[in-house]
Short mmCIF file of C-alpha atoms in Angstrom, two decimals:
data_model
loop_
_atom_site.label_atom_id
_atom_site.label_comp_id
_atom_site.label_asym_id
_atom_site.label_seq_id
_atom_site.Cartn_x
_atom_site.Cartn_y
_atom_site.Cartn_z
CA UNK A 1 -17.80 -11.56 -2.09
CA UNK A 2 -16.77 -14.81 -1.44
CA UNK A 3 -13.28 -14.66 0.27
CA UNK A 4 -10.90 -17.26 1.00
CA UNK A 5 -8.51 -16.18 3.97
CA UNK A 6 -5.57 -18.17 4.86
CA UNK A 7 -3.79 -17.94 8.39
CA UNK A 8 -7.41 -16.75 9.72
CA UNK A 9 -6.46 -17.80 13.48
CA UNK A 10 -3.17 -15.80 13.42
CA UNK A 11 -2.13 -12.57 14.85
CA UNK A 12 -2.79 -10.54 11.29
CA UNK A 13 -5.26 -13.01 10.06
CA UNK A 14 -7.79 -12.68 13.02
CA UNK A 15 -7.81 -8.92 12.27
CA UNK A 16 -8.41 -9.45 8.77
CA UNK A 17 -11.05 -11.80 9.29
CA UNK A 18 -13.16 -9.57 11.49
CA UNK A 19 -12.76 -6.52 9.31
CA UNK A 20 -13.83 -8.38 6.07
CA UNK A 21 -16.81 -9.83 7.85
CA UNK A 22 -17.74 -6.33 9.52
CA UNK A 23 -17.54 -5.08 5.51
CA UNK A 24 -19.74 -7.67 4.65
CA UNK A 25 -17.89 -10.10 2.87
CA UNK A 26 -18.72 -13.91 2.90
CA UNK A 27 -15.05 -15.21 4.10
CA UNK A 28 -14.23 -18.89 4.51
CA UNK A 29 -11.52 -18.77 7.16
CA UNK A 30 -8.65 -21.49 7.44
CA UNK A 31 -5.93 -21.98 9.52
CA UNK A 32 -3.51 -25.26 10.01
CA UNK A 33 -3.07 -24.24 13.78
CA UNK A 34 0.46 -24.77 13.58
CA UNK A 35 1.92 -26.05 17.48
CA UNK A 36 4.62 -23.72 17.01
CA UNK A 37 2.36 -20.75 16.82
CA UNK A 38 -0.82 -21.72 18.71
CA UNK A 39 0.15 -24.53 21.00
CA UNK A 40 0.17 -28.31 20.66
CA UNK A 41 -3.31 -28.83 21.93
CA UNK A 42 -5.05 -25.61 20.01
CA UNK A 43 -8.03 -26.02 18.46
CA UNK A 44 -9.58 -23.86 15.40
CA UNK A 45 -11.47 -21.05 16.78
CA UNK A 46 -15.23 -20.79 15.95
CA UNK A 47 -15.86 -20.02 12.31
CA UNK A 48 -12.30 -21.37 11.37
CA UNK A 49 -11.65 -24.55 9.41
CA UNK A 50 -8.34 -26.69 9.96
CA UNK A 51 -6.85 -26.49 6.52
CA UNK A 52 -3.11 -26.92 5.17
CA UNK A 53 -2.24 -24.95 2.14
CA UNK A 54 0.03 -27.50 1.28
CA UNK A 55 -3.07 -29.88 1.04
CA UNK A 56 -4.21 -29.39 -2.63
CA UNK A 57 -7.56 -31.73 -2.13
CA UNK A 58 -8.51 -29.51 0.72
CA UNK A 59 -8.05 -26.30 -1.19
CA UNK A 60 -10.26 -27.59 -3.68
CA UNK A 61 -13.14 -28.06 -1.42
CA UNK A 62 -12.83 -24.58 0.14
CA UNK A 63 -11.96 -22.52 -2.81
CA UNK A 64 -15.36 -23.55 -4.46
CA UNK A 65 -17.29 -20.57 -5.57
CA UNK A 66 -14.55 -18.14 -4.26
CA UNK A 67 -13.74 -14.74 -5.89
CA UNK A 68 -10.62 -13.69 -4.15
CA UNK A 69 -8.06 -15.37 -1.77
CA UNK A 70 -6.11 -13.31 1.06
CA UNK A 71 -3.33 -15.21 1.74
CA UNK A 72 -2.03 -14.58 4.99
CA UNK A 73 -0.61 -18.11 6.10
CA UNK A 74 3.09 -18.16 6.78
CA UNK A 75 5.69 -18.87 9.10
CA UNK A 76 6.95 -15.61 10.58
CA UNK A 77 9.76 -14.17 12.07
CA UNK A 78 13.34 -13.49 10.70
CA UNK A 79 14.50 -17.20 11.44
CA UNK A 80 16.94 -17.93 14.41
CA UNK A 81 19.35 -20.32 12.63
CA UNK A 82 19.76 -22.07 9.31
CA UNK A 83 18.09 -25.25 10.53
CA UNK A 84 14.47 -23.12 10.12
CA UNK A 85 15.24 -23.02 6.44
CA UNK A 86 12.92 -25.87 5.78
CA UNK A 87 10.23 -24.73 7.76
CA UNK A 88 10.00 -21.64 5.70
CA UNK A 89 10.55 -23.16 2.50
CA UNK A 90 7.73 -25.73 3.12
CA UNK A 91 5.03 -23.63 4.90
CA UNK A 92 5.73 -20.07 2.83
CA UNK A 93 7.06 -21.45 -0.53
CA UNK A 94 5.77 -24.64 -1.24
CA UNK A 95 2.25 -23.75 0.41
CA UNK A 96 1.79 -20.49 -1.90
CA UNK A 97 2.75 -22.43 -4.88
CA UNK A 98 0.02 -25.52 -3.94
CA UNK A 99 -2.70 -22.46 -2.95
CA UNK A 100 -1.67 -20.99 -6.76
CA UNK A 101 -2.36 -24.19 -8.11
CA UNK A 102 -5.70 -24.55 -6.33
CA UNK A 103 -6.87 -21.20 -7.38
CA UNK A 104 -5.86 -22.01 -11.07
CA UNK A 105 -7.91 -25.45 -10.83
CA UNK A 106 -11.02 -23.32 -9.28
CA UNK A 107 -10.94 -20.40 -12.00
CA UNK A 108 -9.92 -18.23 -9.14
CA UNK A 109 -8.15 -15.19 -10.74
CA UNK A 110 -7.54 -12.80 -7.64
CA UNK A 111 -5.17 -13.17 -4.84
CA UNK A 112 -4.10 -10.55 -2.08
CA UNK A 113 -0.76 -11.57 -0.85
CA UNK A 114 0.73 -10.96 2.66
CA UNK A 115 4.03 -9.74 1.63
CA UNK A 116 6.78 -7.75 3.94
CA UNK A 117 9.41 -4.87 4.06
CA UNK A 118 11.79 -7.38 4.43
CA UNK A 119 12.29 -8.30 0.77
CA UNK A 120 14.25 -5.10 0.32
CA UNK A 121 16.84 -6.02 2.94
CA UNK A 122 18.42 -2.55 3.42
CA UNK A 123 16.46 0.57 3.15
CA UNK A 124 17.26 3.45 0.74
CA UNK A 125 20.11 6.07 1.45
CA UNK A 126 21.40 9.09 0.33
CA UNK A 127 24.98 10.88 0.68
CA UNK A 128 25.88 14.23 1.95
CA UNK A 129 25.16 15.77 -1.09
CA UNK A 130 21.60 14.34 -1.54
CA UNK A 131 22.49 11.71 -3.90
CA UNK A 132 21.17 8.13 -3.85
CA UNK A 133 23.92 5.54 -2.40
CA UNK A 134 23.89 2.22 -2.27
CA UNK A 135 25.78 1.53 1.46
CA UNK A 136 28.34 -1.55 1.69
CA UNK A 137 27.82 -3.88 4.52
CA UNK A 138 28.76 -2.56 7.75
CA UNK A 139 31.87 -4.17 9.24
CA UNK A 140 31.81 -5.39 12.44
CA UNK A 141 34.72 -3.37 13.70
CA UNK A 142 32.76 -0.46 13.10
CA UNK A 143 29.75 -2.23 14.99
CA UNK A 144 32.09 -3.26 17.95
CA UNK A 145 33.15 0.27 18.10
CA UNK A 146 29.98 1.91 18.36
CA UNK A 147 29.70 3.44 14.40
CA UNK A 148 26.67 2.12 13.28
CA UNK A 149 25.79 4.04 10.34
CA UNK A 150 26.41 3.38 6.70
CA UNK A 151 28.93 6.17 5.70
CA UNK A 152 29.61 7.35 2.17
CA UNK A 153 32.90 7.57 0.06
CA UNK A 154 33.46 10.99 1.95
CA UNK A 155 33.43 9.16 5.24
CA UNK A 156 30.37 11.04 6.30
CA UNK A 157 27.16 8.70 7.35
CA UNK A 158 24.31 8.12 5.04
CA UNK A 159 20.72 9.35 5.59
CA UNK A 160 17.96 7.45 5.06
CA UNK A 161 15.30 8.08 2.54
CA UNK A 162 11.73 6.43 1.82
CA UNK A 163 12.03 3.10 -0.28
CA UNK A 164 9.66 2.76 -3.07
CA UNK A 165 7.97 -0.63 -4.55
CA UNK A 166 10.97 -0.27 -7.08
CA UNK A 167 13.68 -0.54 -5.11
CA UNK A 168 15.81 -3.89 -5.90
CA UNK A 169 14.85 -7.03 -3.40
CA UNK A 170 17.80 -8.25 -1.41
CA UNK A 171 16.43 -10.59 1.36
CA UNK A 172 18.64 -10.69 4.40
CA UNK A 173 16.88 -13.62 6.29
CA UNK A 174 14.97 -17.05 6.14
CA UNK A 175 11.58 -15.23 6.14
CA UNK A 176 12.82 -12.57 4.03
CA UNK A 177 13.76 -15.42 1.17
CA UNK A 178 10.65 -16.78 1.87
CA UNK A 179 8.45 -13.57 1.09
CA UNK A 180 10.51 -13.18 -2.38
CA UNK A 181 9.70 -16.38 -3.28
CA UNK A 182 6.17 -16.12 -2.65
CA UNK A 183 5.99 -12.67 -4.63
CA UNK A 184 7.98 -14.62 -7.60
CA UNK A 185 5.73 -17.75 -7.98
CA UNK A 186 2.56 -15.04 -7.67
CA UNK A 187 4.17 -13.25 -10.72
CA UNK A 188 4.54 -16.18 -12.52
CA UNK A 189 0.71 -17.32 -11.62
CA UNK A 190 -0.58 -14.01 -12.82
CA UNK A 191 1.42 -13.98 -16.19
CA UNK A 192 0.28 -17.92 -16.43
CA UNK A 193 -3.24 -17.31 -15.74
CA UNK A 194 -3.98 -13.48 -16.42
CA UNK A 195 -4.75 -13.48 -12.83
CA UNK A 196 -4.12 -10.53 -10.19
CA UNK A 197 -2.06 -10.15 -7.57
CA UNK A 198 -2.00 -7.27 -4.80
CA UNK A 199 1.26 -7.78 -2.96
CA UNK A 200 1.09 -5.80 0.52
CA UNK A 201 4.59 -5.10 1.95
CA UNK A 202 3.70 -4.84 5.50
CA UNK A 203 6.10 -2.78 7.71
CA UNK A 204 6.65 -3.14 11.42
CA UNK A 205 3.18 -4.76 12.18
CA UNK A 206 2.20 -4.18 15.87
CA UNK A 207 -0.99 -4.04 18.34
CA UNK A 208 -3.44 -5.93 20.31
CA UNK A 209 -3.33 -9.78 19.90
CA UNK A 210 0.51 -9.74 19.06
CA UNK A 211 2.24 -12.96 20.22
CA UNK A 212 4.49 -12.27 23.68
CA UNK A 213 8.08 -12.49 23.47
CA UNK A 214 9.47 -15.56 21.64
CA UNK A 215 12.70 -15.71 19.36
CA UNK A 216 10.23 -15.19 16.34
CA UNK A 217 8.35 -11.99 17.83
CA UNK A 218 8.51 -8.45 16.74
CA UNK A 219 10.55 -5.60 18.82
CA UNK A 220 7.25 -3.89 19.84
CA UNK A 221 6.56 -7.26 21.88
CA UNK A 222 9.89 -7.95 23.04
CA UNK A 223 9.72 -4.28 24.36
CA UNK A 224 6.26 -5.17 26.26
CA UNK A 225 7.22 -8.43 27.78
CA UNK A 226 10.45 -6.41 29.23
CA UNK A 227 7.92 -3.82 30.75
CA UNK A 228 5.60 -6.56 31.92
CA UNK A 229 8.76 -8.25 33.74
CA UNK A 230 9.14 -5.02 35.48
CA UNK A 231 12.77 -4.58 33.52
CA UNK A 232 14.04 -1.77 31.09
CA UNK A 233 13.53 -2.60 27.44
CA UNK A 234 17.09 -3.17 25.88
CA UNK A 235 17.71 -1.17 22.91
CA UNK A 236 20.24 -2.31 20.28
CA UNK A 237 22.67 -0.05 18.79
CA UNK A 238 22.61 3.57 19.55
CA UNK A 239 18.77 3.53 19.34
CA UNK A 240 18.27 5.60 16.18
CA UNK A 241 17.56 3.01 13.76
CA UNK A 242 14.47 4.14 11.72
CA UNK A 243 11.56 2.31 11.02
CA UNK A 244 7.75 2.22 10.10
CA UNK A 245 5.47 1.11 12.71
CA UNK A 246 1.99 0.65 11.42
CA UNK A 247 -1.16 -0.92 13.84
CA UNK A 248 -2.83 -4.09 12.82
CA UNK A 249 -5.96 -2.46 12.51
CA UNK A 250 -4.84 -0.25 9.48
CA UNK A 251 -3.09 -3.65 7.97
CA UNK A 252 -6.59 -5.01 8.42
CA UNK A 253 -8.20 -2.12 6.79
CA UNK A 254 -5.40 -2.24 3.54
CA UNK A 255 -6.48 -5.88 3.10
CA UNK A 256 -10.28 -5.08 3.22
CA UNK A 257 -9.71 -2.08 0.46
CA UNK A 258 -7.43 -4.63 -1.36
CA UNK A 259 -10.10 -7.17 -1.80
CA UNK A 260 -12.75 -4.75 -3.17
CA UNK A 261 -10.51 -2.93 -5.37
CA UNK A 262 -8.52 -5.03 -7.52
CA UNK A 263 -5.57 -3.91 -9.35
CA UNK A 264 -3.87 -5.45 -12.86
CA UNK A 265 -1.25 -7.77 -13.06
CA UNK A 266 1.14 -7.93 -9.75
CA UNK A 267 1.17 -4.88 -7.84
CA UNK A 268 3.38 -4.55 -4.76
CA UNK A 269 2.52 -1.74 -2.40
CA UNK A 270 4.01 -0.75 0.97
CA UNK A 271 1.51 -0.73 3.73
CA UNK A 272 2.93 1.72 6.35
CA UNK A 273 2.07 4.65 8.82
CA UNK A 274 3.76 7.10 6.77
CA UNK A 275 5.32 8.43 9.94
CA UNK A 276 8.76 7.33 10.49
CA UNK A 277 10.06 6.46 13.99
CA UNK A 278 13.21 5.08 15.77
CA UNK A 279 13.71 2.13 17.74
CA UNK A 280 14.63 4.48 20.64
CA UNK A 281 11.44 6.44 20.47
CA UNK A 282 9.14 3.37 20.27
CA UNK A 283 10.71 1.67 23.80
CA UNK A 284 10.38 5.34 25.48
CA UNK A 285 6.74 5.66 24.11
CA UNK A 286 5.70 2.16 25.34
CA UNK A 287 7.70 2.74 28.67
CA UNK A 288 6.12 5.82 29.24
CA UNK A 289 2.65 4.90 28.38
CA UNK A 290 3.00 1.54 30.42
CA UNK A 291 4.44 3.27 33.51
CA UNK A 292 7.64 1.09 33.39
CA UNK A 293 11.55 1.46 33.44
CA UNK A 294 12.98 3.71 30.81
CA UNK A 295 14.72 1.60 28.09
CA UNK A 296 18.41 0.98 28.24
CA UNK A 297 20.41 1.93 25.06
CA UNK A 298 22.96 -1.25 25.19
CA UNK A 299 25.20 -0.58 21.95
CA UNK A 300 24.59 -4.28 21.30
CA UNK A 301 23.93 -5.40 17.64
CA UNK A 302 23.05 -8.18 15.56
CA UNK A 303 25.11 -8.85 12.59
CA UNK A 304 21.98 -9.31 9.98
CA UNK A 305 20.19 -6.05 11.31
CA UNK A 306 19.54 -3.33 8.73
CA UNK A 307 20.16 0.27 9.83
CA UNK A 308 17.04 1.92 8.78
CA UNK A 309 14.45 0.87 6.55
CA UNK A 310 11.29 3.76 6.08
CA UNK A 311 8.52 3.00 3.46
CA UNK A 312 7.15 5.33 1.00
CA UNK A 313 3.27 4.78 1.20
CA UNK A 314 2.57 7.12 -1.91
CA UNK A 315 1.80 4.29 -4.40
CA UNK A 316 -0.66 2.51 -1.85
CA UNK A 317 -2.59 5.95 -1.44
CA UNK A 318 -2.90 6.47 -5.39
CA UNK A 319 -3.75 2.88 -6.26
CA UNK A 320 -6.22 2.11 -3.47
CA UNK A 321 -6.60 5.49 -1.55
CA UNK A 322 -5.22 3.94 1.43
CA UNK A 323 -4.11 6.15 4.05
CA UNK A 324 -3.18 4.55 7.39
CA UNK A 325 -5.32 6.09 10.17
CA UNK A 326 -3.62 5.25 13.34
CA UNK A 327 -0.14 7.32 14.18
CA UNK A 328 2.54 5.76 15.72
CA UNK A 329 2.44 7.76 18.92
CA UNK A 330 -1.24 6.79 19.49
CA UNK A 331 -1.25 3.27 18.52
CA UNK A 332 1.99 2.39 20.54
CA UNK A 333 0.42 4.52 23.59
CA UNK A 334 -2.28 2.19 23.46
CA UNK A 335 -0.23 -1.17 22.72
CA UNK A 336 1.55 -0.79 26.08
CA UNK A 337 -1.15 -1.63 27.76
CA UNK A 338 -3.04 -4.24 25.02
CA UNK A 339 -3.82 -7.50 25.27
CA UNK A 340 -1.13 -10.07 24.18
CA UNK A 341 -1.42 -13.51 23.12
CA UNK A 342 0.46 -16.12 25.14
CA UNK A 343 3.77 -17.42 23.55
CA UNK A 344 2.98 -21.12 22.69
CA UNK A 345 5.97 -22.34 20.80
CA UNK A 346 9.88 -21.18 20.93
CA UNK A 347 11.08 -22.22 17.46
CA UNK A 348 10.03 -22.85 13.89
CA UNK A 349 7.54 -25.42 13.29
CA UNK A 350 8.16 -28.89 11.60
CA UNK A 351 8.25 -28.71 7.76
CA UNK A 352 7.10 -32.05 6.95
#
């Protein structure tokens, strides 16, 4: 099968590139090589062409004969300030719209889209009676006093429950807003063209070749950077925030399965390990495996952070037969000493 892979030089894209080639697919790999991600003097790795997904002429060339597009190209991270918004809108949203239009011209009707858990915003909760609860935003006064859990009408903490793909989309960051927009463009494209879209909503991705500590890094890389600097990882809140950490090799495997098994219409799928873990446990696992200082629970917080978000991976299992192979305990212990990418930039890219 002939596959166009965008963002092929990135952290996740590079793993997908290798996995798709190993599965016998003919991969047309492209990446714009943004200076903010790869450095100002970076050149594409062998086998990857420099292509901006906002360039319709370039896309018309690389889409010739392509059976399916695997769209990973994106500016990532939550966004550090409101000034980052144009970069997210330009590279993620406009880029996706231009790509979809080019796919229509090329009569390519299949898309595998990199989405994210961030489209949900807050996770799913139940109250002390086990009834679904829609939590109000956490109050700054509570956070200042170390009360981090959402609370129900009875004053008791709400408990997290696994979120499924039917949950409402409530973006709370620039990146989340961009990912929701990408999904919406893809839904409209599928309706207009009869195409199919499998939107893989990645949960917390980590693994070898992850970028080092930058303002846009994931928390696992931030903890790794602290350990390498002989510092204790600093854990926000009380460390009890629940997440699902999924290894990048499992992400790559999920993409290959999605490429090989088209689903009808627009199908969103959580891609997760299915083994929830707290942020405190992540820090402790990394510190122990690395042989570094044990984490410090700071009680600090970021007002925009969600308390808990844990995935239900059941629909991906039913639809694709995908089950993650690497548990967080094993994967994080490996990640403690895995090679990382040097941080090339410390801000969002330009958007023009």
